[in-house]
Coordinates of C-alpha atoms in Angstrom, one line a residue:
X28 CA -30.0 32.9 7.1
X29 CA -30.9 36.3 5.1
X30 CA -33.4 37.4 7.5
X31 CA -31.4 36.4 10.6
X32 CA -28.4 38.5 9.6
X33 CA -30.8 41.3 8.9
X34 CA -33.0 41.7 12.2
X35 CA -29.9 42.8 14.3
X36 CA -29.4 45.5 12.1
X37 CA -33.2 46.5 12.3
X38 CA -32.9 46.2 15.8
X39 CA -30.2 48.5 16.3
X40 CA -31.5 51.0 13.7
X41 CA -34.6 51.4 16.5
X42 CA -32.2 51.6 19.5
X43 CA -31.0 54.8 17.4
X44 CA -33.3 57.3 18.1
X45 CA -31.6 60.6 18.6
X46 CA -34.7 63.1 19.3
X47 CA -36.2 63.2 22.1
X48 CA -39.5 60.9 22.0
X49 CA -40.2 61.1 25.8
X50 CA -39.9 63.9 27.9
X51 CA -36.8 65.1 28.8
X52 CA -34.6 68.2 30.2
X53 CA -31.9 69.5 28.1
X54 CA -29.5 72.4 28.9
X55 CA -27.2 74.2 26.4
X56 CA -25.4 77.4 26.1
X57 CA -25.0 79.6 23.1
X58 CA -23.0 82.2 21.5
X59 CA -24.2 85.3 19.7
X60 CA -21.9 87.0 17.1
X61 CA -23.7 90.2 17.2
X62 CA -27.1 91.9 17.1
X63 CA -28.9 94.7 15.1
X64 CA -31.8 96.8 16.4
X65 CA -33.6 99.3 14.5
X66 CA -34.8 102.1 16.8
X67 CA -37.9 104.4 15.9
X68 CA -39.1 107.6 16.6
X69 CA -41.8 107.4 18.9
X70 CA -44.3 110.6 17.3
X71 CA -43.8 109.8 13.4
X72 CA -43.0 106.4 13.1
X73 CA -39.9 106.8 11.1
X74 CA -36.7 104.9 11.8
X75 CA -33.9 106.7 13.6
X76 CA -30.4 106.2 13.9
X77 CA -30.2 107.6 17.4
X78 CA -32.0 104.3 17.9
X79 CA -30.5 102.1 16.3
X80 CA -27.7 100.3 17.2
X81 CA -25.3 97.2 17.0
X82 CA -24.2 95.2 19.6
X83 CA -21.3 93.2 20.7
X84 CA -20.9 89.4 21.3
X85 CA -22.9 87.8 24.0
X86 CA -23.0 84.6 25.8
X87 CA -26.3 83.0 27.5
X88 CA -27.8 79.8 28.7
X89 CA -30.9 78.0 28.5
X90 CA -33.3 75.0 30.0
X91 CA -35.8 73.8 27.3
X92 CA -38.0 71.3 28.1
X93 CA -39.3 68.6 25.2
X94 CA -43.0 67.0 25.8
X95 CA -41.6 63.8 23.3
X96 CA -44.1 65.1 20.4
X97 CA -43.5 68.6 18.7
X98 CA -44.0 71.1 21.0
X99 CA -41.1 72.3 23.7
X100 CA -40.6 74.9 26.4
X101 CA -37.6 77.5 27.2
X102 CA -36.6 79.1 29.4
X103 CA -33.4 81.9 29.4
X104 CA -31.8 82.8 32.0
X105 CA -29.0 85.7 32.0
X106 CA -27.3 87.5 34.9
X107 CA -24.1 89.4 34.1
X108 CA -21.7 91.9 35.9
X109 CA -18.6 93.8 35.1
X110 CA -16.9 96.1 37.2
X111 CA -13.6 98.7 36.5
X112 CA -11.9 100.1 38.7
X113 CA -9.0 102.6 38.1
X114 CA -6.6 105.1 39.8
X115 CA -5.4 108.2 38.4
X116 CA -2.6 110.8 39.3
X117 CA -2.6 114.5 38.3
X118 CA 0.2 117.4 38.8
X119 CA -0.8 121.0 38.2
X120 CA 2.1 122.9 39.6
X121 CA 2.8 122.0 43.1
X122 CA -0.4 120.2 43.9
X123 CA -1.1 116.3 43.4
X124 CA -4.3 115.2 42.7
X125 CA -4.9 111.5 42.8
X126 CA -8.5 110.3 41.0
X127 CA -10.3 107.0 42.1
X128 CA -13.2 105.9 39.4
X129 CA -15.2 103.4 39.6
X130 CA -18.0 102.0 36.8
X131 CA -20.2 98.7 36.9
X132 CA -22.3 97.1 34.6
X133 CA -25.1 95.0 35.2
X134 CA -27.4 92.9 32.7
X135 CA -30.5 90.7 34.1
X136 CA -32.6 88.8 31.4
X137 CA -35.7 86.4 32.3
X138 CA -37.2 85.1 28.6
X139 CA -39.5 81.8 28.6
X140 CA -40.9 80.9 25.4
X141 CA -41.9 77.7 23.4
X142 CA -40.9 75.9 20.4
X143 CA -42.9 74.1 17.4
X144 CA -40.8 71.3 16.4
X145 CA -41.4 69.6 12.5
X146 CA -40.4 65.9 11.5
X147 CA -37.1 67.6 10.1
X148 CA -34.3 64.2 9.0
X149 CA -33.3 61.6 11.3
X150 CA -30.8 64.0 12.8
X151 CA -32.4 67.4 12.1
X152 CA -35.0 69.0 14.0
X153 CA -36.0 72.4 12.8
X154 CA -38.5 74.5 14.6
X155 CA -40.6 77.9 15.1
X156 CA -41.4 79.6 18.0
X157 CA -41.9 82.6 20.3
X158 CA -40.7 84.3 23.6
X159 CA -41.1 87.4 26.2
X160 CA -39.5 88.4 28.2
X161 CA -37.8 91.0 31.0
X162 CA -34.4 92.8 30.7
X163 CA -33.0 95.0 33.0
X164 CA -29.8 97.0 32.6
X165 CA -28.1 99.0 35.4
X166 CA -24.8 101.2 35.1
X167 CA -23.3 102.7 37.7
X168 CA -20.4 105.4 37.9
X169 CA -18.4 106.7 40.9
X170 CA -15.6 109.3 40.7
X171 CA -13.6 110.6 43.8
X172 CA -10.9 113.4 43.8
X173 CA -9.3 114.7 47.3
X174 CA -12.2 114.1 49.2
X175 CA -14.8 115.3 46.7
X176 CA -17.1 112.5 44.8
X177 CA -19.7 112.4 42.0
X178 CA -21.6 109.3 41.1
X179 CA -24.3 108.4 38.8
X180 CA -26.4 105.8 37.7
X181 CA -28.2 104.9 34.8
X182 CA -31.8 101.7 34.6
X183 CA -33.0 101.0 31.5
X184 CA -36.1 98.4 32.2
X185 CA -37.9 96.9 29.2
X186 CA -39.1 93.5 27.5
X187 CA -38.6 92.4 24.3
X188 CA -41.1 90.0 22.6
X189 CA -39.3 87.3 19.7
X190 CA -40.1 85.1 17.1
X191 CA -37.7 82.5 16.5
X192 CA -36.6 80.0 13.7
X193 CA -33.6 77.0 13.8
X194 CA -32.5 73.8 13.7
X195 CA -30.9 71.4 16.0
X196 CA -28.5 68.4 14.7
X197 CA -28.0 65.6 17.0
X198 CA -24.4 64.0 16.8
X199 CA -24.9 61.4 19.1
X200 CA -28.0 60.7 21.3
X201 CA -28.6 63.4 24.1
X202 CA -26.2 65.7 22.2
X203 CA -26.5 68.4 19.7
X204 CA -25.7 71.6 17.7
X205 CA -28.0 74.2 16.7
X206 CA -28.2 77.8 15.1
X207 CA -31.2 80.3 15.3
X208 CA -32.6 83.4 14.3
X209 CA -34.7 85.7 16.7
X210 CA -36.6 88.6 15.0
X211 CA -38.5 91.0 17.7
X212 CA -39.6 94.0 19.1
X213 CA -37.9 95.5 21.9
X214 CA -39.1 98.5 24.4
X215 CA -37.7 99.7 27.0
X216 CA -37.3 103.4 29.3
X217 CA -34.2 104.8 30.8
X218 CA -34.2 106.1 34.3
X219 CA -30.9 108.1 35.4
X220 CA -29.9 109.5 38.9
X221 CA -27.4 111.7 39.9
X222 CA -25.1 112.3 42.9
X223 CA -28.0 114.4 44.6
X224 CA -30.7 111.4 44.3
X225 CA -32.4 113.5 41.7
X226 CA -34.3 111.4 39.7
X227 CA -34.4 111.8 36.0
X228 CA -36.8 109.8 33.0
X229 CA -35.5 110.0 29.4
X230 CA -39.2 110.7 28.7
X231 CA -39.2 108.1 25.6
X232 CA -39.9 104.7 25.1
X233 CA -37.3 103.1 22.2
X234 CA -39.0 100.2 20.5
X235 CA -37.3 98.9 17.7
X236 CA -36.5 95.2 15.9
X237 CA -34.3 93.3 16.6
X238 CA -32.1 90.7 14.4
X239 CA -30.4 87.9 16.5
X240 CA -28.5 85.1 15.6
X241 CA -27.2 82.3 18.0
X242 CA -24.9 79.5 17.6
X243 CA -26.0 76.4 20.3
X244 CA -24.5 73.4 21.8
X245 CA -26.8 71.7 24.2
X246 CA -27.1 67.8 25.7
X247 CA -30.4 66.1 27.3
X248 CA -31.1 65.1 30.4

């Protein structure tokens, strides 16, 4: 009687497999509390503040792919755009001037990369892994006062090249929560041009690492 009141509970425990042991499609989005780069200069070497910087939050999504052993595949996709618009009046003496502006904001990404998955708990999957990757950044800024208009636009091209370290923790089976870290080197060149089409390179490459931590939620397919 023992071992019949025992198999349905060894049966179930097997049903219960919450990491992915086949191949399967999962999708997740993830939140990023804030960046830090470290710029340096490109003829010494030395790190620079003028490089350096912090960034806000961000917000992404992502398509990994698991081959139902340890390895897995990612892909990040990010397209954002902002734009601000704004209407201003000026009186000097008699004369009104009214002032229309104008700025957008535009952030493309493309990053695949892959991921090292170790035996971890029942739950927990922690993994290594790499990616590289395009990102393209375009500002643009138009002014226009009583007829008269100035613009001016700003590319910064590059790619950025990550290792990366985390942990997924499956709730339920074909959901889960994660966190990683991203540590990398990033390069890119700023192009700028003006209201006359003139074209203008900022003549230096910034390359500097990169610290980036993610919170994850994701669910297979």
């Amino acid at each position: 009687m023992a071992i019949l009141a025992i198999i349905p509970f060894m049966a179930y425990a097997q049903q219960k497999k919450f990491k992915p042991d086949t191949l399967k499609v999962a999708t997740e989005v993830f939140f990023s509390p804030m960046s830090f780069s470290i710029g340096y200069d490109n003829l010494t070497g030395d790190p620079t503040i003028d490089g350096s910087s912090i960034s806000i939050p961000s917000y992404g999504a992502k398509v990994r792919v698991f081959t139902g052993g340890h390895w897995a595949f990612r892909m990040q996709l990010g397209l954002n755009s902002d734009i601000y618009n704004d209407v201003s009046q000026t009186t000097s003496g008699s004369s009104t001037y009214k002032t229309r502006s104008s700025e957008s904001y535009t952030t493309f990404s493309l990053v695949p990369g892959f991921e090292y998955h170790f035996k971890g708990t029942e739950r927990v999957s922690p993994y290594v892994g790499a990616e590289v990757g395009l990102l393209l950044n375009a500002n643009n800024t138009a002014m226009k006062t009583d007829g008269q208009s100035d613009s001016d636009s700003e590319v910064n091209a590059g790619f950025v090249l990550n290792a990366v370290t985390g942990f997924d923790v499956y709730l339920c089976k074909g959901l889960y929560l994660g966190a990683e870290l991203g540590f990398g080197i990033t390069s890119s060149r700023v192009s700028s041009y003006d209201s006359g089409n003139t074209k203008n390179h900022s003549g230096l490459t910034s390359v500097g690492f990169t610290v980036t931590p993610a919170i994850r939620v994701g669910w297979l397919f």
